[in-house]
Coordinates of C-alpha atoms in Angstrom, one line a residue:
Chain A
M1 CA 124.5 85.5 103.6
P2 CA 126.2 86.3 100.3
T3 CA 128.6 89.1 100.8
A4 CA 127.6 91.6 98.1
D5 CA 129.3 94.8 98.3
G6 CA 127.3 97.5 100.1
N7 CA 127.8 99.9 97.1
E8 CA 126.3 97.2 94.8
L9 CA 123.2 97.0 97.0
D10 CA 123.0 100.8 97.0
D11 CA 123.1 100.8 93.3
L12 CA 120.4 98.2 93.0
L13 CA 118.1 100.3 95.3
R14 CA 118.7 103.3 93.0
R15 CA 117.7 101.2 90.0
C16 CA 114.5 100.1 91.9
A17 CA 113.8 103.8 92.4
R18 CA 113.8 104.0 88.5
Q19 CA 111.3 101.1 88.4
D20 CA 113.8 98.6 87.2
A21 CA 112.2 95.3 88.3
S22 CA 115.4 93.3 87.5
A23 CA 117.2 95.2 90.2
L24 CA 114.5 94.3 92.8
Q25 CA 114.9 90.7 91.7
A26 CA 118.7 90.9 92.3
L27 CA 118.1 92.5 95.8
Y28 CA 115.6 89.7 96.5
A29 CA 118.1 87.0 95.6
H30 CA 120.6 88.6 97.9
A31 CA 118.6 89.8 100.8
A32 CA 115.4 87.7 101.0
P33 CA 116.9 84.7 102.9
L34 CA 118.3 87.0 105.6
L35 CA 115.2 89.1 105.9
L36 CA 113.1 85.9 106.1
A37 CA 115.3 84.8 109.0
V38 CA 114.7 88.0 110.8
L39 CA 110.9 87.7 110.2
V40 CA 110.6 84.1 111.2
R41 CA 112.2 85.0 114.5
M42 CA 109.9 87.9 115.1
L43 CA 106.7 86.5 113.9
G44 CA 107.1 82.9 115.0
T45 CA 105.6 81.1 112.0
R46 CA 106.9 80.5 108.5
A47 CA 103.6 81.5 106.8
A48 CA 103.3 84.8 108.6
A49 CA 107.0 85.5 107.9
E50 CA 106.6 84.8 104.2
D51 CA 103.7 87.1 103.9
A52 CA 105.6 89.8 105.7
L53 CA 108.6 89.2 103.5
Q54 CA 106.4 89.8 100.4
D55 CA 105.0 93.0 102.0
A56 CA 108.5 94.2 102.8
F57 CA 109.7 93.8 99.2
I58 CA 106.7 95.6 97.9
R59 CA 107.6 98.5 100.3
I60 CA 111.3 98.3 99.3
W61 CA 110.1 98.7 95.7
Q62 CA 107.7 101.6 96.5
Q63 CA 110.0 103.4 98.9
A64 CA 113.3 102.9 97.1
G65 CA 113.2 106.6 96.0
Q66 CA 113.3 107.6 99.6
F67 CA 116.4 105.5 100.4
D68 CA 118.8 107.8 102.0
R69 CA 122.0 107.2 100.1
I70 CA 124.4 107.0 103.0
K71 CA 127.1 104.8 101.6
G72 CA 126.6 101.1 102.4
R73 CA 123.4 101.5 104.4
A74 CA 121.2 99.5 101.9
M75 CA 121.1 96.4 104.1
A76 CA 120.3 98.4 107.3
W77 CA 117.6 100.1 105.4
M78 CA 116.0 96.9 104.2
V79 CA 116.2 95.2 107.5
A80 CA 114.5 98.2 109.1
I81 CA 111.7 98.0 106.6
A82 CA 111.2 94.2 107.3
R83 CA 111.4 94.7 111.0
N84 CA 108.8 97.6 110.9
R85 CA 106.4 95.4 108.9
A86 CA 106.8 92.6 111.5
I87 CA 106.3 95.1 114.4
D88 CA 103.1 96.4 112.7
L89 CA 101.8 92.9 112.3
Q90 CA 102.6 91.9 115.8
R91 CA 100.9 94.9 117.3
A92 CA 97.8 94.2 115.3
R93 CA 97.4 90.7 116.6
R94 CA 96.6 89.3 120.0
P95 CA 99.5 88.5 122.2
T96 CA 99.8 84.8 121.6
V97 CA 103.6 84.7 121.8
L98 CA 104.4 82.6 124.8
L99 CA 108.0 81.7 125.2
D100 CA 109.2 78.5 126.9
A101 CA 112.1 78.2 129.2
A102 CA 114.5 77.1 126.4
E103 CA 113.7 80.1 124.3
L104 CA 114.2 82.4 127.2
A105 CA 117.5 80.9 127.9
A106 CA 118.4 81.2 124.2
A107 CA 117.6 84.9 124.4
E108 CA 120.6 85.2 126.7
Q109 CA 122.9 83.4 124.4
L110 CA 124.5 85.3 121.6
R111 CA 125.0 83.8 118.3
V112 CA 128.7 84.0 117.5
E113 CA 128.8 82.9 113.9
G114 CA 128.4 85.6 111.3
P115 CA 128.6 85.6 107.5
A116 CA 131.7 83.8 106.4
E117 CA 134.8 85.9 105.5
N118 CA 133.3 89.3 105.9
V119 CA 135.9 91.3 107.9
E120 CA 133.8 94.4 108.2
F121 CA 130.8 92.4 109.6
D122 CA 133.0 90.5 112.0
A123 CA 134.4 93.7 113.5
A124 CA 130.9 95.2 114.0
H125 CA 129.5 92.0 115.3
A126 CA 132.4 91.5 117.7
A127 CA 132.0 95.0 119.1
L128 CA 128.3 94.6 119.6
R129 CA 128.8 91.1 121.2
R130 CA 131.4 92.4 123.5
C131 CA 129.2 95.3 124.7
L132 CA 126.2 93.0 125.1
E133 CA 128.2 90.7 127.2
L134 CA 129.2 93.5 129.5
L135 CA 125.5 94.1 130.3
G136 CA 123.8 92.3 133.1
G137 CA 122.0 89.1 132.0
A138 CA 118.6 90.5 132.7
Q139 CA 119.3 93.7 130.7
R140 CA 120.7 91.7 127.8
Q141 CA 117.7 89.4 127.8
C142 CA 115.3 92.3 127.6
L143 CA 117.1 93.9 124.7
L144 CA 117.4 90.7 122.7
L145 CA 113.7 89.7 123.3
A146 CA 112.7 93.2 122.1
Y147 CA 115.0 93.3 119.0
Q148 CA 115.0 89.7 117.9
R149 CA 111.6 88.6 119.0
G150 CA 109.8 91.9 118.5
L151 CA 108.2 91.7 122.0
T152 CA 106.8 94.8 123.7
Q153 CA 107.9 95.6 127.2
E154 CA 104.5 94.3 128.5
R155 CA 105.1 91.0 126.8
I156 CA 108.6 90.8 128.0
A157 CA 107.4 91.4 131.6
L158 CA 104.9 88.5 131.1
A159 CA 107.4 86.2 129.6
I160 CA 110.1 86.6 132.2
G161 CA 107.7 87.1 135.2
Q162 CA 108.9 90.5 136.3
P163 CA 106.9 93.7 136.9
L164 CA 106.6 96.0 133.9
G165 CA 108.4 98.9 135.8
T166 CA 111.4 96.6 136.4
V167 CA 111.6 95.6 132.7
K168 CA 111.4 99.2 131.6
S169 CA 114.3 100.2 133.8
W170 CA 116.3 97.3 132.6
V171 CA 115.7 98.3 129.0
R172 CA 116.6 101.9 129.7
R173 CA 119.8 101.1 131.5
G174 CA 120.7 98.4 129.1
L175 CA 120.4 100.9 126.2
Q176 CA 122.4 103.5 128.0
S177 CA 125.2 101.1 128.8
L178 CA 125.2 99.7 125.2
R179 CA 125.5 103.1 123.7
A180 CA 128.3 104.1 126.0
C181 CA 130.2 100.9 125.3
M182 CA 129.8 101.1 121.6
E183 CA 130.9 104.7 121.5
S184 CA 134.0 104.1 123.6
Chain B
M1 CA 108.3 116.6 124.7
N2 CA 111.6 118.5 124.2
Y3 CA 113.2 117.0 121.2
E4 CA 116.2 119.4 121.5
R5 CA 117.8 117.2 124.2
P6 CA 120.1 114.8 122.4
E7 CA 119.9 112.2 125.1
L8 CA 116.1 112.1 124.9
L9 CA 116.2 111.9 121.1
D10 CA 118.7 109.1 121.4
R11 CA 116.5 107.2 123.9
L12 CA 113.5 107.6 121.7
A13 CA 115.5 106.4 118.6
A14 CA 116.7 103.3 120.5
E15 CA 113.2 102.5 121.7
Y16 CA 111.9 103.0 118.2
V17 CA 114.5 100.7 116.6
L18 CA 113.9 98.0 119.3
G19 CA 110.1 98.3 118.5
L20 CA 109.2 99.4 122.0
L21 CA 107.2 102.6 121.2
R22 CA 103.4 102.3 121.1
Y23 CA 101.6 103.0 117.9
G24 CA 101.0 106.7 118.4
A25 CA 104.5 107.4 119.7
R26 CA 106.0 105.3 116.9
A27 CA 104.2 107.3 114.2
R28 CA 105.2 110.6 115.9
F29 CA 108.8 109.5 115.9
E30 CA 108.7 108.5 112.2
R31 CA 107.3 112.0 111.4
L32 CA 110.0 113.6 113.5
C33 CA 112.7 111.7 111.4
G34 CA 111.2 113.2 108.3
E35 CA 111.4 116.7 109.7
R36 CA 114.5 116.7 111.8
P37 CA 117.8 115.3 110.6
P38 CA 119.2 114.7 114.1
A39 CA 116.3 112.4 114.8
L40 CA 116.9 110.4 111.6
A41 CA 120.6 110.3 112.4
A42 CA 120.0 108.9 115.9
R43 CA 117.6 106.3 114.5
Q44 CA 120.2 105.3 111.8
R45 CA 122.9 105.0 114.4
W46 CA 120.8 102.5 116.4
E47 CA 119.8 100.6 113.3
D48 CA 123.5 100.2 112.5
R49 CA 124.5 99.3 116.0
L50 CA 122.0 96.5 116.3
L51 CA 122.2 95.3 112.7
P52 CA 124.8 92.6 113.4
L53 CA 122.2 90.8 115.5
S54 CA 120.0 90.5 112.3
L55 CA 122.9 89.6 110.0
A56 CA 124.1 86.8 112.2
L57 CA 120.9 84.8 111.9
A58 CA 121.1 81.7 109.8
P59 CA 119.4 82.5 106.4
V60 CA 116.0 81.0 105.6
T61 CA 115.3 80.3 101.9
P62 CA 111.8 81.6 100.9
D63 CA 109.3 79.4 99.1
A64 CA 110.1 79.0 95.4
G65 CA 106.9 80.8 94.3
R66 CA 107.3 83.8 96.5
W67 CA 109.3 85.9 94.1
S68 CA 106.7 85.5 91.3
Q69 CA 104.0 86.7 93.8
I70 CA 106.0 89.8 94.6
E71 CA 106.6 90.4 90.9
R72 CA 102.9 90.2 90.2
A73 CA 102.2 92.5 93.2
I74 CA 104.6 95.2 92.0
D75 CA 103.3 95.0 88.5
A76 CA 99.9 95.8 89.9
T77 CA 100.9 98.5 92.3
S78 CA 103.5 100.4 90.3
A79 CA 102.9 101.7 86.8
G80 CA 100.7 98.7 86.1
G81 CA 97.4 100.2 87.0
A82 CA 94.8 100.1 89.7
A83 CA 94.7 96.3 90.4
P84 CA 94.6 96.0 94.1
R85 CA 96.9 93.6 96.0
P86 CA 95.3 90.3 96.9
P87 CA 94.5 90.1 100.7
A88 CA 96.8 88.1 102.9
A89 CA 94.3 85.3 103.1
A90 CA 94.4 84.8 99.4
R91 CA 98.2 85.1 99.3
R92 CA 98.4 82.3 101.8
W93 CA 96.3 80.1 99.6
W94 CA 99.0 77.4 99.2
P95 CA 97.8 75.5 96.2
L96 CA 98.0 78.7 94.2
A97 CA 101.4 79.4 95.6
L98 CA 102.5 75.9 94.8
A99 CA 101.2 76.2 91.2
A100 CA 102.9 79.6 90.9
G101 CA 106.1 78.0 92.2
L102 CA 106.0 75.2 89.7
L103 CA 105.2 77.6 86.9
A104 CA 108.1 79.8 87.9
I105 CA 110.4 76.8 87.9
A106 CA 109.1 75.7 84.5
V107 CA 109.6 79.2 83.1
L108 CA 113.1 79.4 84.6
V109 CA 114.1 76.0 83.2
G110 CA 112.6 76.9 79.9
R111 CA 114.6 80.1 79.8
L112 CA 117.8 78.5 80.9
T113 CA 117.4 75.8 78.3
F114 CA 116.4 77.9 75.3
W115 CA 117.7 81.4 75.7
S116 CA 119.5 83.1 78.5
E117 CA 117.9 86.5 77.8
P118 CA 114.4 86.9 76.4
A119 CA 114.8 88.0 72.8
W120 CA 113.0 91.3 72.7
Q121 CA 111.2 92.2 69.5
P122 CA 110.0 95.7 68.6
V123 CA 106.3 96.5 69.0
A124 CA 106.0 100.2 68.5
L125 CA 107.6 103.6 69.0
L126 CA 105.1 105.9 70.6
A127 CA 105.5 109.4 69.4
P128 CA 103.0 112.3 69.6
A129 CA 102.3 114.0 66.2
N130 CA 105.3 116.0 65.0
A131 CA 107.3 115.1 68.1
A132 CA 110.1 112.8 69.1
P133 CA 109.2 109.4 70.4
L134 CA 108.4 109.2 74.2
W135 CA 108.4 105.4 74.6
R136 CA 109.7 102.3 73.0
V137 CA 107.6 99.2 73.4
E138 CA 109.0 95.7 72.9
R139 CA 107.7 92.2 73.5
S140 CA 109.3 88.9 74.3
A141 CA 109.4 86.4 71.5
D142 CA 106.3 84.6 72.8
A143 CA 104.6 87.9 73.5
A144 CA 104.0 86.9 77.1
Q145 CA 105.8 90.0 78.3
I146 CA 106.2 93.5 77.1
K147 CA 109.0 95.9 77.9
I148 CA 108.5 99.7 77.9
R149 CA 111.3 102.3 78.0
T150 CA 110.9 106.1 78.3
L151 CA 113.0 107.8 75.7
A152 CA 112.4 111.4 76.7
P153 CA 111.1 113.2 79.8
V154 CA 107.3 112.7 80.0
T155 CA 105.3 115.6 81.5
L156 CA 101.8 115.2 82.8
G157 CA 99.9 116.4 85.8
A158 CA 100.1 114.3 88.9
A159 CA 96.4 113.6 88.6
Q160 CA 96.7 112.0 85.2
S161 CA 98.4 108.9 83.7
Y162 CA 99.2 107.8 80.1
E163 CA 97.6 104.4 79.4
L164 CA 98.6 102.1 76.6
W165 CA 95.9 100.3 74.5
V166 CA 96.0 97.6 71.9
L167 CA 93.4 98.2 69.1
P168 CA 92.1 94.8 68.1
S169 CA 92.4 94.1 64.4
G170 CA 89.0 93.9 62.8
G171 CA 87.5 96.4 65.3
G172 CA 86.2 95.9 68.8
N173 CA 87.0 97.8 71.9
P174 CA 90.6 98.8 72.8
V175 CA 92.1 96.6 75.5
S176 CA 94.4 98.1 78.1
L177 CA 98.1 97.1 78.3
G178 CA 98.5 99.1 81.5
L179 CA 100.0 102.5 82.3
L180 CA 103.1 103.9 80.7
P181 CA 106.0 104.9 83.0
R182 CA 106.9 108.5 83.4
Q183 CA 110.6 107.7 83.6
G184 CA 112.8 104.6 83.3
G185 CA 111.4 101.4 82.1
L186 CA 109.3 98.5 83.1
E187 CA 108.5 94.9 82.1
R188 CA 105.0 93.6 82.3
R189 CA 103.6 90.1 81.9
L190 CA 100.6 90.0 79.6
T191 CA 97.4 87.9 80.2
P192 CA 96.7 85.3 77.5
T193 CA 93.9 87.6 76.1
Q194 CA 96.3 90.6 75.9
R195 CA 98.9 88.4 74.4
S196 CA 96.7 87.1 71.6
L197 CA 95.3 90.5 70.8
L198 CA 98.7 92.0 70.6
L199 CA 100.0 89.3 68.3
A200 CA 97.0 89.9 65.9
A201 CA 96.7 93.7 66.2
R202 CA 98.1 96.3 63.8
Q203 CA 97.9 99.4 66.1
V204 CA 98.4 100.5 69.6
A205 CA 97.2 103.8 71.1
V206 CA 97.9 106.0 74.1
S207 CA 95.2 108.0 76.0
V208 CA 95.3 110.4 78.9
E209 CA 93.5 109.0 81.9
P210 CA 92.9 109.8 85.5
A211 CA 95.9 108.8 87.7
G212 CA 95.9 105.0 88.1
G213 CA 94.3 104.4 84.8
S214 CA 90.9 104.4 83.1
P215 CA 88.1 103.8 85.6
T216 CA 85.9 102.1 83.0
G217 CA 88.3 99.8 81.3
L218 CA 88.0 101.8 78.1
P219 CA 89.8 105.0 77.1
T220 CA 88.0 107.9 78.7
G221 CA 90.4 110.8 77.9
P222 CA 91.9 112.1 74.6
V223 CA 93.8 109.6 72.5
V224 CA 97.2 111.4 72.0
I225 CA 99.1 108.7 70.1
V226 CA 98.1 106.0 67.6
A227 CA 101.1 104.0 66.4
P228 CA 101.5 101.0 64.0
I229 CA 102.7 97.7 65.4
A230 CA 106.0 96.5 63.8
R231 CA 105.5 93.2 62.2
A232 CA 107.9 90.5 63.2
T233 CA 110.4 89.8 60.4

């Protein structure tokens, strides 16, 4: 990921709010490859992810005026828009996502590499990784399948062959522990 | 549900960000974020906490034609008028996407080769009678694009829009060049028809239309501005 300054992205969003299409193009150049990576992982196919990417940028354009200008949150805001689009699309289609054993194992692994030479990101990522590693394997797997693959708790239960109630309690305890760890 | 309890709000926020809430609960939480700052703050904290999991993914480069499709869609959905977005099935029609991609590359290469910035030429200053200009309209050298800037605050009821028309030389019906922005500026690609009309015309006009533009394709409201087109020197 190119390491554009957060303020620069905030500024581009402000220009989008004033209907400056060149600012959206600059945001696209910076953020589209990352958002597409998120969407491919959530939607499973390149074609669906590309369509969702297009929808996400149209929303970014239309909703830029509502962007809450908390300094440096532009990327978090855009990722949320893309994720929400993917979640809507997933909920609208039939549950066809079946994960194989390798994918399930991968959900327990944490990617360690981040954007090169981005100290701020490295610190945030290291903290999250450390806290996720402190969770039990099953809790971590549930949280990652939900966040990265966009699976509902019902689909997670199907995918890992556990009762829904068990998955729900793993998710709840996992989130509690994660918050406690990241706030400490 | 008692939203005053911070731990409950936090749990809802976390489940929202993970995408675990069902449709109804999801919509309710979004409304809550609009109404209650603590809900929005809890949601943003979870978005920020989990963001590194997104940022750590290996980037995937979008198809070359994707940007031009987005550009066309925002032209249609923003000030550009009432043209609806094509359905997803049409957007996935790959030969079109491929053609658009090749065209985008051709345009890009052309620009890089011949001029780094499109050279904008004046088209018209749009001013109501006895008043300061409200918009400046320019076109690219080949008239394939127009650029519109607002020069002063534009006031009009929310149910109305200002629409720009080219008046064909030698008579004939006005042809829409799209809506005028209320603030800021925009650039808009012209169709070949709009382009050739603009190059030949001597006047443009502005009418007041229902929000989103004339429903008939011809001016339906009062024409508030008629302005001469500047001739290229």
